[in-house]
mmCIF file of C-alpha atoms and ligand atoms in Angstrom:
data_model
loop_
_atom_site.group_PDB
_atom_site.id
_atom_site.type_symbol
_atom_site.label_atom_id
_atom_site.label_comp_id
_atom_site.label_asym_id
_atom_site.label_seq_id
_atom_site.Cartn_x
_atom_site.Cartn_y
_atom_site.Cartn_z
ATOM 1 C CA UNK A 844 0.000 0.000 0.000
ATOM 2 C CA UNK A 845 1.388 3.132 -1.207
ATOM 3 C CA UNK A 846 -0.018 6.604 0.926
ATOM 4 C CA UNK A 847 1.229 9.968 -0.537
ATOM 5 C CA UNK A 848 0.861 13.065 0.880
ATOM 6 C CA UNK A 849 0.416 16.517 -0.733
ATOM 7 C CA UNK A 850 1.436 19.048 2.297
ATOM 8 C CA UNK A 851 3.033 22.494 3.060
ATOM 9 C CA UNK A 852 4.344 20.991 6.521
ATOM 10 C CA UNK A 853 5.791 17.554 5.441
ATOM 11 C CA UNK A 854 8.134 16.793 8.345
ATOM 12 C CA UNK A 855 4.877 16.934 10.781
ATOM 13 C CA UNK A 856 3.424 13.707 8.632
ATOM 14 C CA UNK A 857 7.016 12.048 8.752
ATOM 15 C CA UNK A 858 7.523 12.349 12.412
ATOM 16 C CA UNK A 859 3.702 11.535 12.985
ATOM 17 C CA UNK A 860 4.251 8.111 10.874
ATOM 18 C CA UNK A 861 8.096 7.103 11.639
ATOM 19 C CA UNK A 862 7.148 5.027 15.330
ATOM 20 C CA UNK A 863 5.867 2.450 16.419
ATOM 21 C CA UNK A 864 3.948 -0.237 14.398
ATOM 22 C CA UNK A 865 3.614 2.159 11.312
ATOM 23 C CA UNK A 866 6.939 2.825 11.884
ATOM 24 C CA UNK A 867 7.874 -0.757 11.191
ATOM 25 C CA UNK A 868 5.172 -1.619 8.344
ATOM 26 C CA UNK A 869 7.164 1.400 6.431
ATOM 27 C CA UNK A 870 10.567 -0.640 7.654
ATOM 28 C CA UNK A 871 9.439 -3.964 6.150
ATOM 29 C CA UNK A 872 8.216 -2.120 2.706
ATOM 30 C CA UNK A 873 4.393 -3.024 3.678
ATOM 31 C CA UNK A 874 3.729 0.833 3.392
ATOM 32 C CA UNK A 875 5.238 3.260 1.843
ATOM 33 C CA UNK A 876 4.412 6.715 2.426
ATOM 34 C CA UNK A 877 5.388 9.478 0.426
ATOM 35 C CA UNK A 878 5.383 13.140 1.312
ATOM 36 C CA UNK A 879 5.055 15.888 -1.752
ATOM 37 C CA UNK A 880 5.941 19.244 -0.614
ATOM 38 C CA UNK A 881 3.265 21.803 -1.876
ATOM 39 C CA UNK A 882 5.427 24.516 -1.821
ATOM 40 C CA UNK A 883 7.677 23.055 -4.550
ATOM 41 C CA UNK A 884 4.681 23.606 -6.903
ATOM 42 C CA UNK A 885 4.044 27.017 -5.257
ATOM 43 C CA UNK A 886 4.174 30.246 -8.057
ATOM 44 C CA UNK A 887 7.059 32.868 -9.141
ATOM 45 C CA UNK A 888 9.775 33.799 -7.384
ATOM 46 C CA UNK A 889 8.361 33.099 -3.975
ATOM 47 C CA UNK A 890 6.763 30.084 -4.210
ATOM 48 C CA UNK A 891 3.340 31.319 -3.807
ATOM 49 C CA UNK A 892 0.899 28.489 -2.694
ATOM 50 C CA UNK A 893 -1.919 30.810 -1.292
ATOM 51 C CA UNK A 894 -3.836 33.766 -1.846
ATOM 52 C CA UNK A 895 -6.543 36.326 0.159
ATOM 53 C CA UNK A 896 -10.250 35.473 -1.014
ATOM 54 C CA UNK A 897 -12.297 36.941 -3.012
ATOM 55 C CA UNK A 898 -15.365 38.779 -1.357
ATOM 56 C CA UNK A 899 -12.588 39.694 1.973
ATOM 57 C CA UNK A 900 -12.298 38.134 5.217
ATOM 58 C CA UNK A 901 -9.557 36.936 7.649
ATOM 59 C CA UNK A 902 -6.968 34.543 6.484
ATOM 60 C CA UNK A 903 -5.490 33.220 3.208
ATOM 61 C CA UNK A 904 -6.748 30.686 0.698
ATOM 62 C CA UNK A 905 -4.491 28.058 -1.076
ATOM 63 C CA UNK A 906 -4.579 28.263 -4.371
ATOM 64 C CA UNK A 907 -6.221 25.861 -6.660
ATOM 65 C CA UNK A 908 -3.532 26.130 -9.592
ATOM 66 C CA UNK A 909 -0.824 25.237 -7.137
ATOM 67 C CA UNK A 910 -2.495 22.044 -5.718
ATOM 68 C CA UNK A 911 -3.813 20.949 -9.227
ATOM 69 C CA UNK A 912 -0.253 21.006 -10.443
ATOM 70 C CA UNK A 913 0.942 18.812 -7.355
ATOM 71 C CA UNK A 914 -2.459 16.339 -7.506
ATOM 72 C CA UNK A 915 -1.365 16.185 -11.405
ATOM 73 C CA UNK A 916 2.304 15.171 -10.715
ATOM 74 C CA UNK A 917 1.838 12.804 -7.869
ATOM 75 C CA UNK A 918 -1.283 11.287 -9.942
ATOM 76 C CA UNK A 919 1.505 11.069 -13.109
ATOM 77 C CA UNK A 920 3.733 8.645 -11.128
ATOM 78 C CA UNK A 921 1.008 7.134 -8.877
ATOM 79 C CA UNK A 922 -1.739 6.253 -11.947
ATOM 80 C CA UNK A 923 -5.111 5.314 -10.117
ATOM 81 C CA UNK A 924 -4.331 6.712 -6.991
ATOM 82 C CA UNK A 925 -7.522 7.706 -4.913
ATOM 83 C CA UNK A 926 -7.418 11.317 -3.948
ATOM 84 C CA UNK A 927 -8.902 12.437 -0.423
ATOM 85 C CA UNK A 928 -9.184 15.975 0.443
ATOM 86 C CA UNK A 929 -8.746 16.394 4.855
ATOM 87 C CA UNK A 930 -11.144 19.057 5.650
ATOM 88 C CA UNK A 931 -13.658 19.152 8.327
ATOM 89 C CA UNK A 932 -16.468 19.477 5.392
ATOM 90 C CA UNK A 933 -15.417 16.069 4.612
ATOM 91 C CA UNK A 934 -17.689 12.976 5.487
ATOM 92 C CA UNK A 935 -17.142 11.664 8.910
ATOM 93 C CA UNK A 936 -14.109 9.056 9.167
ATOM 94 C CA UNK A 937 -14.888 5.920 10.748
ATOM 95 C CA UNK A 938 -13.531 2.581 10.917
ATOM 96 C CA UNK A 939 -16.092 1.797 7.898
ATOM 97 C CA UNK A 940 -13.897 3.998 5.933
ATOM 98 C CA UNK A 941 -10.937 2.797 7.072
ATOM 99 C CA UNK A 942 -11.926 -0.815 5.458
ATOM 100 C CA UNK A 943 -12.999 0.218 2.394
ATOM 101 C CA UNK A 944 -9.619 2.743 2.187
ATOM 102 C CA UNK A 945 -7.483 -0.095 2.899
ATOM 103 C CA UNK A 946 -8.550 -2.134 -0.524
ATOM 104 C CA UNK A 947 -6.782 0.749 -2.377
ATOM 105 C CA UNK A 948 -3.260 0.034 -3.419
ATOM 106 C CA UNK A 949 -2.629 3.786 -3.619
ATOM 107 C CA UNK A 950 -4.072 6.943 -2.157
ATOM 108 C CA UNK A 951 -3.354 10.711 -2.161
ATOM 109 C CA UNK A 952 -3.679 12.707 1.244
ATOM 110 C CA UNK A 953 -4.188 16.350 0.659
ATOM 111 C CA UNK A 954 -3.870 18.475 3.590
ATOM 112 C CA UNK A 955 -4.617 21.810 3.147
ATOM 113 C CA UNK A 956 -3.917 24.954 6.020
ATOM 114 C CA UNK A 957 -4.537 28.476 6.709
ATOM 115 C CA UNK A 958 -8.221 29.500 6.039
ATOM 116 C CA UNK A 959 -8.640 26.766 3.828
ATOM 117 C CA UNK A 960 -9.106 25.450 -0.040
ATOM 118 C CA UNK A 961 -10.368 27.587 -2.988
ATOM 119 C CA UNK A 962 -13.601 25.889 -3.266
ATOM 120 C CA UNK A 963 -12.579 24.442 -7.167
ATOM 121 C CA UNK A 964 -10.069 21.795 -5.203
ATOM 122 C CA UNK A 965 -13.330 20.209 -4.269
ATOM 123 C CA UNK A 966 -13.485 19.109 -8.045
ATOM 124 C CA UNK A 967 -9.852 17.450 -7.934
ATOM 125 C CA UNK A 968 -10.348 14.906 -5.955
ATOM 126 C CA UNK A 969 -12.006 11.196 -5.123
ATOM 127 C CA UNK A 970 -13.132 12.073 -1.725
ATOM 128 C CA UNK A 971 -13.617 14.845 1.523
ATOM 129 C CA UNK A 972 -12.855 13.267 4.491
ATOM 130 C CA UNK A 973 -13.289 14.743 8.201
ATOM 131 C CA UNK A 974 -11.482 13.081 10.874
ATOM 132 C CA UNK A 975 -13.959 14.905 13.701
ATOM 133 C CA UNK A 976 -16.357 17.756 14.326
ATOM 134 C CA UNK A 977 -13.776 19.731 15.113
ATOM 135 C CA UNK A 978 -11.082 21.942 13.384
ATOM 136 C CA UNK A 979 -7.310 21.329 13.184
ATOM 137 C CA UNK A 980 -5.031 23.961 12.167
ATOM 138 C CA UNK A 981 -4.155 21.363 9.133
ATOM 139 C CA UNK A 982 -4.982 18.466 7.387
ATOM 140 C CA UNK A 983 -1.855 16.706 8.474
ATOM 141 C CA UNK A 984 -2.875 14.979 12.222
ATOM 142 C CA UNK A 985 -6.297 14.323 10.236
ATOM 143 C CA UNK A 986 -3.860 12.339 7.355
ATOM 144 C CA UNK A 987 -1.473 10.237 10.069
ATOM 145 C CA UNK A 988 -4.502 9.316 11.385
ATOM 146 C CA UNK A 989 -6.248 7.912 8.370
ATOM 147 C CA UNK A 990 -2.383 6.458 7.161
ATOM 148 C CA UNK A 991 -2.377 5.053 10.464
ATOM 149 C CA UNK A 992 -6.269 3.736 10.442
ATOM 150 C CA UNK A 993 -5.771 2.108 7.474
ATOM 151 C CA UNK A 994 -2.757 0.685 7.536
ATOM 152 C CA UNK A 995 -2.819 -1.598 10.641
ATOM 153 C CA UNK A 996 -5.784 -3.123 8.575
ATOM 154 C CA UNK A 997 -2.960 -4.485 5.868
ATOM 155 C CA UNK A 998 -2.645 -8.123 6.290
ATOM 156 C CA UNK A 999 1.109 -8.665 8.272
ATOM 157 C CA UNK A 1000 1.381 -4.891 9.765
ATOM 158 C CA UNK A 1001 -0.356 -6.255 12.941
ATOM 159 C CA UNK A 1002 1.776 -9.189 14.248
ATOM 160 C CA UNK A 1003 0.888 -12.717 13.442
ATOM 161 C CA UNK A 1004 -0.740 -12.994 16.728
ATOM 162 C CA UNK A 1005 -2.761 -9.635 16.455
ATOM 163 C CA UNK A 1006 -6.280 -9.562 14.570
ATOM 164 C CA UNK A 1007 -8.224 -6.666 14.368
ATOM 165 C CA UNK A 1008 -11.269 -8.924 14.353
ATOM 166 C CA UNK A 1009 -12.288 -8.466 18.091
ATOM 167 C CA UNK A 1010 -11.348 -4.651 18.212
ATOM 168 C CA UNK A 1011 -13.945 -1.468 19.065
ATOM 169 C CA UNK A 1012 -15.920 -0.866 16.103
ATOM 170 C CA UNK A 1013 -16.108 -4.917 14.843
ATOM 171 C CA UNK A 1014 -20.003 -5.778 14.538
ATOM 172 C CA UNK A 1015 -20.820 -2.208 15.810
ATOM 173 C CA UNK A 1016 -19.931 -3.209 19.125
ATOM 174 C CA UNK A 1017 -16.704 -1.311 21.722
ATOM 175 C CA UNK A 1018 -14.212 -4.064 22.669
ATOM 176 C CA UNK A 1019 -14.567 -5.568 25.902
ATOM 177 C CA UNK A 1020 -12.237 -4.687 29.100
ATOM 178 C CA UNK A 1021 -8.515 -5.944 29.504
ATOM 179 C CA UNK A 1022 -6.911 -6.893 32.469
ATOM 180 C CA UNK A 1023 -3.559 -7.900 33.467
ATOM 181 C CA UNK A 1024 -1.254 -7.669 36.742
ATOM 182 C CA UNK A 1025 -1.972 -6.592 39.534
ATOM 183 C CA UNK A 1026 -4.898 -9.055 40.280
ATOM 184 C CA UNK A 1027 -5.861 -6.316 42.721
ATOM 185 C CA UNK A 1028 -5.752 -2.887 42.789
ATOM 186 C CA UNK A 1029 -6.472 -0.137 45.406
ATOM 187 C CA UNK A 1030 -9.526 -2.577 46.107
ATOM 188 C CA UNK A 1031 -10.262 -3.285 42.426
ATOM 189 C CA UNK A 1032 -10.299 -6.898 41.818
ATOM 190 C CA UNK A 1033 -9.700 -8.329 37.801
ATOM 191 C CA UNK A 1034 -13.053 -10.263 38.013
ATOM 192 C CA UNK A 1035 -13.132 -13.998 38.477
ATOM 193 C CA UNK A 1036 -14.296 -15.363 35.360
ATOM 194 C CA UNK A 1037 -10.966 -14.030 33.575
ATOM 195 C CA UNK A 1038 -8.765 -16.238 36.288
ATOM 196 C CA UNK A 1039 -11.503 -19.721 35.915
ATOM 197 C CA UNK A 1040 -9.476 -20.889 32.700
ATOM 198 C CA UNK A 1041 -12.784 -21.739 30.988
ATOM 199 C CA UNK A 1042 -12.247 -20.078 27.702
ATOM 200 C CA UNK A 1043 -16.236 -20.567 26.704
ATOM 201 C CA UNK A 1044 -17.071 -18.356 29.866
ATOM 202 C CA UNK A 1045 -14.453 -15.796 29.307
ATOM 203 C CA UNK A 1046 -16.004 -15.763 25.711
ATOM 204 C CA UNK A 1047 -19.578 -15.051 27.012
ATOM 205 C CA UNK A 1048 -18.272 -12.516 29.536
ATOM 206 C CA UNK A 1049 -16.612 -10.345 27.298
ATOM 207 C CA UNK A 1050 -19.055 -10.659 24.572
ATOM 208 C CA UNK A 1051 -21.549 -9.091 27.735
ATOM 209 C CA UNK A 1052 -19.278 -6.888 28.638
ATOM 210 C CA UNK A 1053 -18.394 -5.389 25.185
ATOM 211 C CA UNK A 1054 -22.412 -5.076 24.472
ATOM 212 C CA UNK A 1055 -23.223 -3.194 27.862
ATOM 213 C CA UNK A 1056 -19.995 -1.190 27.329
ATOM 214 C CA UNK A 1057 -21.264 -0.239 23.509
ATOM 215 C CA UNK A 1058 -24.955 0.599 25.000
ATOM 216 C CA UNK A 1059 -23.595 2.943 27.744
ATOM 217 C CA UNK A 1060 -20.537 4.747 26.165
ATOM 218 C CA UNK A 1061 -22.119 5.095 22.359
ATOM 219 C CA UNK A 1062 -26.080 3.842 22.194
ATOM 220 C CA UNK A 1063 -25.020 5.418 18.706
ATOM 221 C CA UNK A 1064 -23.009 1.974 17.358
ATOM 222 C CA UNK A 1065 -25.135 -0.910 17.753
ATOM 223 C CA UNK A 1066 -28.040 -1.299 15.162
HETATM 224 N N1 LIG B 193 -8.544 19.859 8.647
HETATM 225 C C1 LIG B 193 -8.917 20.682 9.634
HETATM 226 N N2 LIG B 193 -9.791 20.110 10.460
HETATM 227 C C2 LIG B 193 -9.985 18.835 10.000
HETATM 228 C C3 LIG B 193 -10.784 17.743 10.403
HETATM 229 N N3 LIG B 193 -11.580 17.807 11.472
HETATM 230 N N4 LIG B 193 -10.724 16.614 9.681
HETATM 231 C C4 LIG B 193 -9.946 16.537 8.587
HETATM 232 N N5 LIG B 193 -9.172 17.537 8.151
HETATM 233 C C5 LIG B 193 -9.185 18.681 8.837
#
């Protein structure tokens, strides 16, 4: 799976995606992620990659030229690639997303800044994802997070061991409760049925658990 990312702050996607378990799926050549510096596409002497909008008001506006020119080249050497705008107009990211992202063999992150995109980006691309009602100064957490999402989906980035099968979100349900050492703590006991051995009744329990968890935290998943 090939990500590349179309940013005016690539070093904050780098350090964002160089730990840890993406860290190593880039190491074994599982992912590859590719940052595109928008500013090398920026205009005249200065590099220009945004502008003040039309009509007035605060802030500045990246330019539509500048990240056509950059979506063109990186969609030159990737051909097929999926394009996804970061904004918080986007639809709302979800681990639904993150499935249906990960049977892509290539995708384009755009992450715009300042005020925002002139509106015509809109038409460049495959898809407008938001990460959260809520806004970021950039689209580039909003992009390690969907590299990340997706990529621990990719058969052999998890361990061997590891399955995302039983994790939040599986069968619209949160994952159960995890325990380990100490058995007690400040008065809090790890409950019985996890110490009994008897893997059928640990199965039940945090099948239980997991459903009255999902119906208290988020009534929203289930159903
Ligand atoms: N850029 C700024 N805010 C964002 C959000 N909530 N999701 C995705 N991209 C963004």
């Amino acid at each position: 799976m090939k990500f590349n990312v179309i940013t005016l702050f690539p070093e904050t996607v780098e350090c964002l995606t160089n730990y840890s378990i993406l860290g190593r799926a880039v190491g074994s050549k599982i992912v590859e992620i590719q940052t595109h510096n928008l500013r090398d596409f920026g205009l005249g002497k200065r590099k220009q990659v945004d502008d003040t909008p039309y009509g007035g008001g605060a802030g500045m506006v990246l330019k539509v030229d500048v990240l056509n020119a950059a979506l063109e080249k990186v969609r030159s050497d990737n051909p097929g690639t999926y394009a996804v705008l970061l904004t918080p107009k986007g639809k709302k990211y979800s681990q639904k997303a993150a499935k249906s992202l990960a049977n892509q063999r290539n995708i384009t992150l755009i992450c715009g800044h300042y005020e925002g995109f002139d509106e015509r980006v809109r038409d460049l691309v495959d898809a407008e994802l938001s990460i959260g009602d809520y806004v970021l100064s950039g689209g580039e957490i909003a992009t390690a997070a969907v590299i990340d999402s997706v990529s621990r989906l990719i058969p052999g980035v998890l361990g061997k061991d590891k399955s995302t099968e039983e994790e939040s979100f599986e069968g619209g349900l949160l994952e159960y409760p995890h325990y380990t050492n100490p058995r007690e703590y400040k008065g809090k006991e790890v409950p019985e049925v996890l110490l009994s051995g008897n893997h059928r009744e640990i199965e039940k329990w945090r099948k239980g658990q997991a459903e009255k968890i999902t119906k208290k935290k988020r009534p929203d998943l289930k159903g």
